[in-house]
Amino acid sequence: MHIALLCPYSLDAPGGVATHVLGLATWLASHGDEVTVVAPGTRSQRVPDGVALHLVGRSVNLPFNGSVAQLAVRRHQCTDAQHAVRHADVVHVHEPLTPGIGYAVARDSSRLVVTHHASFSPSRLLTAVLRRRAAVLSPRASIAVSRAAQQSAHIATGIRADIIGNGVLLPEPPPERRGWRGGVRPRIGFLGRLEEPRKGFPVFREVADRAQAEGFDAEFVALGPGRTDPGSVRVLGVIDDTERNAALQQVDVLLAPNMFGESFGLVLVEALAAGCSVVASDLPGFLDVLAESGTGRTFPTGDAGAALAALGAVVRMPEDPVMLHASAQPWSWNRLGPRVREQYTAAFGGR
């Protein structure tokens, strides 16, 4: 089967939707499908055999949901994307209501599957606009990555999407713990854009500063782009997917102090897959992941003191990385990929 996957967000910058799309493409190709990934971007990306990458060029920055969406919105880019998917058996568009190539391809394609990732509470005016945009899309099979995304998609489209979570390509199981990964003291990690308010880096920095003041002996490191006052945090900067996975394998505990707008805890799943313990804010998407994984600790969103207390409890009783890796199995593409393929079969008329 020839499957076209459209990611509306630029591949030039790291992001959860792009990671999801490329992971799905890799799994599909490994199971014999011909895959084309279409996305904004200007830099070549490493893709596995069986995956063709079609970049439509530069994106523009549009603020949305406490973040900045890097979208391709020019008319010639929309036309280019439409042509790139024209001969696919199934077209799978992620975030089909976003302006630009995502909406253009979803509106133009038959045998369509869509995935909704975002969690937000639209105003009445925005809901009316989204309903009008959704009404002109082709008949489609609809997926949402979480309950929160399903609820947002239902408000925006009137359709109750099937929930199939974000997937990860699980690495090999880590070795059993023999001391802290960072050396003589635990390494606490942050993963995300430092300047993006919803990722909560100021809370992470406050936790690190409090830890230093209170004699909590740990190293705090941040993985991700952005410039800001690091405080007591060592900032490692921009990293690609491969570097991120390697860096997570050197982290003992992931602290996820995200503030809002996270429909799914992909960052938590990535950490568990690398054998990291998890301490996270009590956002609904995070709570769902930790409940299913059966591990992790939470704290009230924005409460640096409670976050430090939760870290202390984890550090005092280290968890087995092999067990943590196993807890990420529900989000392995080997489990989720077949469920996505069922949606393709439905979109392809049962053939």
PDB file of N, CA and C in Angstrom, residues 204-259:
ATOM      1  N   PHE A 204      11.038  24.366  36.256  1.00  0.00           N
ATOM      2  CA  PHE A 204      12.197  23.481  36.339  1.00  0.00           C
ATOM      3  C   PHE A 204      13.399  24.231  36.913  1.00  0.00           C
ATOM      4  N   ARG A 205      13.620  25.446  36.425  1.00  0.00           N
ATOM      5  CA  ARG A 205      14.745  26.248  36.919  1.00  0.00           C
ATOM      6  C   ARG A 205      14.570  26.562  38.403  1.00  0.00           C
ATOM      7  N   GLU A 206      13.345  26.868  38.825  1.00  0.00           N
ATOM      8  CA  GLU A 206      13.106  27.143  40.241  1.00  0.00           C
ATOM      9  C   GLU A 206      13.375  25.903  41.086  1.00  0.00           C
ATOM     10  N   VAL A 207      12.975  24.731  40.603  1.00  0.00           N
ATOM     11  CA  VAL A 207      13.258  23.492  41.325  1.00  0.00           C
ATOM     12  C   VAL A 207      14.768  23.308  41.468  1.00  0.00           C
ATOM     13  N   ALA A 208      15.514  23.537  40.376  1.00  0.00           N
ATOM     14  CA  ALA A 208      16.970  23.380  40.418  1.00  0.00           C
ATOM     15  C   ALA A 208      17.600  24.358  41.403  1.00  0.00           C
ATOM     16  N   ASP A 209      17.142  25.605  41.395  1.00  0.00           N
ATOM     17  CA  ASP A 209      17.684  26.611  42.306  1.00  0.00           C
ATOM     18  C   ASP A 209      17.372  26.266  43.761  1.00  0.00           C
ATOM     19  N   ARG A 210      16.143  25.789  44.012  1.00  0.00           N
ATOM     20  CA  ARG A 210      15.773  25.387  45.374  1.00  0.00           C
ATOM     21  C   ARG A 210      16.605  24.185  45.820  1.00  0.00           C
ATOM     22  N   ALA A 211      16.805  23.251  44.911  1.00  0.00           N
ATOM     23  CA  ALA A 211      17.591  22.069  45.245  1.00  0.00           C
ATOM     24  C   ALA A 211      19.002  22.464  45.665  1.00  0.00           C
ATOM     25  N   GLN A 212      19.598  23.368  44.922  1.00  0.00           N
ATOM     26  CA  GLN A 212      20.949  23.817  45.259  1.00  0.00           C
ATOM     27  C   GLN A 212      20.973  24.515  46.620  1.00  0.00           C
ATOM     28  N   ALA A 213      19.962  25.350  46.888  1.00  0.00           N
ATOM     29  CA  ALA A 213      19.906  26.080  48.150  1.00  0.00           C
ATOM     30  C   ALA A 213      19.683  25.147  49.336  1.00  0.00           C
ATOM     31  N   GLU A 214      18.958  24.049  49.114  1.00  0.00           N
ATOM     32  CA  GLU A 214      18.610  23.143  50.203  1.00  0.00           C
ATOM     33  C   GLU A 214      19.552  21.951  50.323  1.00  0.00           C
ATOM     34  N   GLY A 215      20.613  21.935  49.520  1.00  0.00           N
ATOM     35  CA  GLY A 215      21.574  20.848  49.607  1.00  0.00           C
ATOM     36  C   GLY A 215      21.128  19.551  48.968  1.00  0.00           C
ATOM     37  N   PHE A 216      20.176  19.633  48.056  1.00  0.00           N
ATOM     38  CA  PHE A 216      19.714  18.449  47.307  1.00  0.00           C
ATOM     39  C   PHE A 216      20.756  18.185  46.226  1.00  0.00           C
ATOM     40  N   ASP A 217      21.523  17.139  46.379  1.00  0.00           N
ATOM     41  CA  ASP A 217      22.687  16.912  45.523  1.00  0.00           C
ATOM     42  C   ASP A 217      22.265  16.207  44.237  1.00  0.00           C
ATOM     43  N   ALA A 218      22.055  16.978  43.192  1.00  0.00           N
ATOM     44  CA  ALA A 218      21.668  16.431  41.892  1.00  0.00           C
ATOM     45  C   ALA A 218      22.120  17.391  40.806  1.00  0.00           C
ATOM     46  N   GLU A 219      22.272  16.868  39.603  1.00  0.00           N
ATOM     47  CA  GLU A 219      22.601  17.688  38.436  1.00  0.00           C
ATOM     48  C   GLU A 219      21.330  17.904  37.623  1.00  0.00           C
ATOM     49  N   PHE A 220      21.039  19.147  37.258  1.00  0.00           N
ATOM     50  CA  PHE A 220      19.851  19.479  36.475  1.00  0.00           C
ATOM     51  C   PHE A 220      20.288  19.900  35.074  1.00  0.00           C
ATOM     52  N   VAL A 221      19.747  19.216  34.058  1.00  0.00           N
ATOM     53  CA  VAL A 221      20.111  19.499  32.669  1.00  0.00           C
ATOM     54  C   VAL A 221      18.839  19.714  31.852  1.00  0.00           C
ATOM     55  N   ALA A 222      18.944  20.573  30.844  1.00  0.00           N
ATOM     56  CA  ALA A 222      17.814  20.866  29.953  1.00  0.00           C
ATOM     57  C   ALA A 222      18.176  20.484  28.530  1.00  0.00           C
ATOM     58  N   LEU A 223      17.284  19.728  27.881  1.00  0.00           N
ATOM     59  CA  LEU A 223      17.455  19.301  26.499  1.00  0.00           C
ATOM     60  C   LEU A 223      16.415  20.011  25.650  1.00  0.00           C
ATOM     61  N   GLY A 224      16.858  20.891  24.774  1.00  0.00           N
ATOM     62  CA  GLY A 224      15.904  21.569  23.919  1.00  0.00           C
ATOM     63  C   GLY A 224      16.370  22.953  23.524  1.00  0.00           C
ATOM     64  N   PRO A 225      15.711  23.542  22.524  1.00  0.00           N
ATOM     65  CA  PRO A 225      16.111  24.850  22.019  1.00  0.00           C
ATOM     66  C   PRO A 225      15.597  25.988  22.890  1.00  0.00           C
ATOM     67  N   GLY A 226      16.208  27.153  22.691  1.00  0.00           N
ATOM     68  CA  GLY A 226      15.731  28.354  23.365  1.00  0.00           C
ATOM     69  C   GLY A 226      16.819  29.033  24.164  1.00  0.00           C
ATOM     70  N   ARG A 227      16.643  30.324  24.354  1.00  0.00           N
ATOM     71  CA  ARG A 227      17.584  31.114  25.154  1.00  0.00           C
ATOM     72  C   ARG A 227      16.839  31.733  26.319  1.00  0.00           C
ATOM     73  N   THR A 228      17.345  31.506  27.503  1.00  0.00           N
ATOM     74  CA  THR A 228      16.726  32.053  28.700  1.00  0.00           C
ATOM     75  C   THR A 228      17.744  31.991  29.825  1.00  0.00           C
ATOM     76  N   ASP A 229      17.426  32.604  30.960  1.00  0.00           N
ATOM     77  CA  ASP A 229      18.292  32.533  32.130  1.00  0.00           C
ATOM     78  C   ASP A 229      18.272  31.100  32.653  1.00  0.00           C
ATOM     79  N   PRO A 230      19.413  30.385  32.629  1.00  0.00           N
ATOM     80  CA  PRO A 230      19.388  28.977  33.022  1.00  0.00           C
ATOM     81  C   PRO A 230      19.396  28.751  34.527  1.00  0.00           C
ATOM     82  N   GLY A 231      19.765  29.760  35.319  1.00  0.00           N
ATOM     83  CA  GLY A 231      19.867  29.536  36.750  1.00  0.00           C
ATOM     84  C   GLY A 231      20.871  28.440  37.053  1.00  0.00           C
ATOM     85  N   SER A 232      20.449  27.446  37.828  1.00  0.00           N
ATOM     86  CA  SER A 232      21.334  26.337  38.207  1.00  0.00           C
ATOM     87  C   SER A 232      21.286  25.182  37.216  1.00  0.00           C
ATOM     88  N   VAL A 233      20.685  25.402  36.058  1.00  0.00           N
ATOM     89  CA  VAL A 233      20.485  24.333  35.069  1.00  0.00           C
ATOM     90  C   VAL A 233      21.590  24.380  34.011  1.00  0.00           C
ATOM     91  N   ARG A 234      22.109  23.219  33.651  1.00  0.00           N
ATOM     92  CA  ARG A 234      23.037  23.135  32.523  1.00  0.00           C
ATOM     93  C   ARG A 234      22.226  22.869  31.252  1.00  0.00           C
ATOM     94  N   VAL A 235      22.292  23.813  30.311  1.00  0.00           N
ATOM     95  CA  VAL A 235      21.491  23.734  29.085  1.00  0.00           C
ATOM     96  C   VAL A 235      22.325  23.066  27.995  1.00  0.00           C
ATOM     97  N   LEU A 236      21.802  21.966  27.446  1.00  0.00           N
ATOM     98  CA  LEU A 236      22.508  21.218  26.409  1.00  0.00           C
ATOM     99  C   LEU A 236      22.144  21.681  25.013  1.00  0.00           C
ATOM    100  N   GLY A 237      21.044  22.444  24.857  1.00  0.00           N
ATOM    101  CA  GLY A 237      20.703  23.044  23.573  1.00  0.00           C
ATOM    102  C   GLY A 237      19.880  22.155  22.672  1.00  0.00           C
ATOM    103  N   VAL A 238      19.834  22.533  21.380  1.00  0.00           N
ATOM    104  CA  VAL A 238      18.999  21.861  20.395  1.00  0.00           C
ATOM    105  C   VAL A 238      19.560  20.473  20.095  1.00  0.00           C
ATOM    106  N   ILE A 239      18.684  19.489  20.083  1.00  0.00           N
ATOM    107  CA  ILE A 239      19.098  18.125  19.751  1.00  0.00           C
ATOM    108  C   ILE A 239      18.052  17.504  18.837  1.00  0.00           C
ATOM    109  N   ASP A 240      18.518  16.634  17.912  1.00  0.00           N
ATOM    110  CA  ASP A 240      17.559  15.941  17.051  1.00  0.00           C
ATOM    111  C   ASP A 240      17.062  14.684  17.769  1.00  0.00           C
ATOM    112  N   ASP A 241      16.215  13.907  17.068  1.00  0.00           N
ATOM    113  CA  ASP A 241      15.579  12.759  17.718  1.00  0.00           C
ATOM    114  C   ASP A 241      16.611  11.736  18.205  1.00  0.00           C
ATOM    115  N   THR A 242      17.608  11.463  17.369  1.00  0.00           N
ATOM    116  CA  THR A 242      18.614  10.472  17.749  1.00  0.00           C
ATOM    117  C   THR A 242      19.401  10.943  18.958  1.00  0.00           C
ATOM    118  N   GLU A 243      19.822  12.209  18.935  1.00  0.00           N
ATOM    119  CA  GLU A 243      20.567  12.757  20.065  1.00  0.00           C
ATOM    120  C   GLU A 243      19.710  12.812  21.323  1.00  0.00           C
ATOM    121  N   ARG A 244      18.414  13.110  21.155  1.00  0.00           N
ATOM    122  CA  ARG A 244      17.515  13.160  22.305  1.00  0.00           C
ATOM    123  C   ARG A 244      17.426  11.807  22.987  1.00  0.00           C
ATOM    124  N   ASN A 245      17.253  10.759  22.191  1.00  0.00           N
ATOM    125  CA  ASN A 245      17.139   9.426  22.778  1.00  0.00           C
ATOM    126  C   ASN A 245      18.417   9.037  23.515  1.00  0.00           C
ATOM    127  N   ALA A 246      19.568   9.381  22.924  1.00  0.00           N
ATOM    128  CA  ALA A 246      20.835   9.070  23.587  1.00  0.00           C
ATOM    129  C   ALA A 246      20.986   9.876  24.875  1.00  0.00           C
ATOM    130  N   ALA A 247      20.551  11.152  24.837  1.00  0.00           N
ATOM    131  CA  ALA A 247      20.660  11.998  26.029  1.00  0.00           C
ATOM    132  C   ALA A 247      19.744  11.494  27.141  1.00  0.00           C
ATOM    133  N   LEU A 248      18.538  11.048  26.785  1.00  0.00           N
ATOM    134  CA  LEU A 248      17.617  10.541  27.803  1.00  0.00           C
ATOM    135  C   LEU A 248      18.173   9.299  28.496  1.00  0.00           C
ATOM    136  N   GLN A 249      18.970   8.529  27.791  1.00  0.00           N
ATOM    137  CA  GLN A 249      19.550   7.336  28.392  1.00  0.00           C
ATOM    138  C   GLN A 249      20.641   7.682  29.402  1.00  0.00           C
ATOM    139  N   GLN A 250      21.002   8.967  29.491  1.00  0.00           N
ATOM    140  CA  GLN A 250      21.948   9.432  30.504  1.00  0.00           C
ATOM    141  C   GLN A 250      21.255  10.227  31.609  1.00  0.00           C
ATOM    142  N   VAL A 251      19.914  10.225  31.599  1.00  0.00           N
ATOM    143  CA  VAL A 251      19.123  10.938  32.606  1.00  0.00           C
ATOM    144  C   VAL A 251      18.494   9.921  33.554  1.00  0.00           C
ATOM    145  N   ASP A 252      18.508  10.222  34.833  1.00  0.00           N
ATOM    146  CA  ASP A 252      17.905   9.328  35.818  1.00  0.00           C
ATOM    147  C   ASP A 252      16.424   9.607  36.030  1.00  0.00           C
ATOM    148  N   VAL A 253      16.052  10.897  36.079  1.00  0.00           N
ATOM    149  CA  VAL A 253      14.653  11.284  36.303  1.00  0.00           C
ATOM    150  C   VAL A 253      14.304  12.397  35.332  1.00  0.00           C
ATOM    151  N   LEU A 254      13.199  12.231  34.607  1.00  0.00           N
ATOM    152  CA  LEU A 254      12.672  13.324  33.796  1.00  0.00           C
ATOM    153  C   LEU A 254      11.678  14.102  34.641  1.00  0.00           C
ATOM    154  N   LEU A 255      11.904  15.405  34.772  1.00  0.00           N
ATOM    155  CA  LEU A 255      10.955  16.292  35.430  1.00  0.00           C
ATOM    156  C   LEU A 255      10.209  17.053  34.342  1.00  0.00           C
ATOM    157  N   ALA A 256       8.907  16.824  34.233  1.00  0.00           N
ATOM    158  CA  ALA A 256       8.069  17.446  33.198  1.00  0.00           C
ATOM    159  C   ALA A 256       7.130  18.443  33.865  1.00  0.00           C
ATOM    160  N   PRO A 257       7.510  19.732  33.953  1.00  0.00           N
ATOM    161  CA  PRO A 257       6.712  20.723  34.665  1.00  0.00           C
ATOM    162  C   PRO A 257       5.743  21.478  33.760  1.00  0.00           C
ATOM    163  N   ASN A 258       5.287  20.822  32.697  1.00  0.00           N
ATOM    164  CA  ASN A 258       4.454  21.483  31.690  1.00  0.00           C
ATOM    165  C   ASN A 258       3.231  22.123  32.333  1.00  0.00           C
ATOM    166  N   MET A 259       2.801  23.263  31.766  1.00  0.00           N
ATOM    167  CA  MET A 259       1.793  24.096  32.409  1.00  0.00           C
ATOM    168  C   MET A 259       0.384  23.896  31.848  1.00  0.00           C
TER     169      MET A 259
END
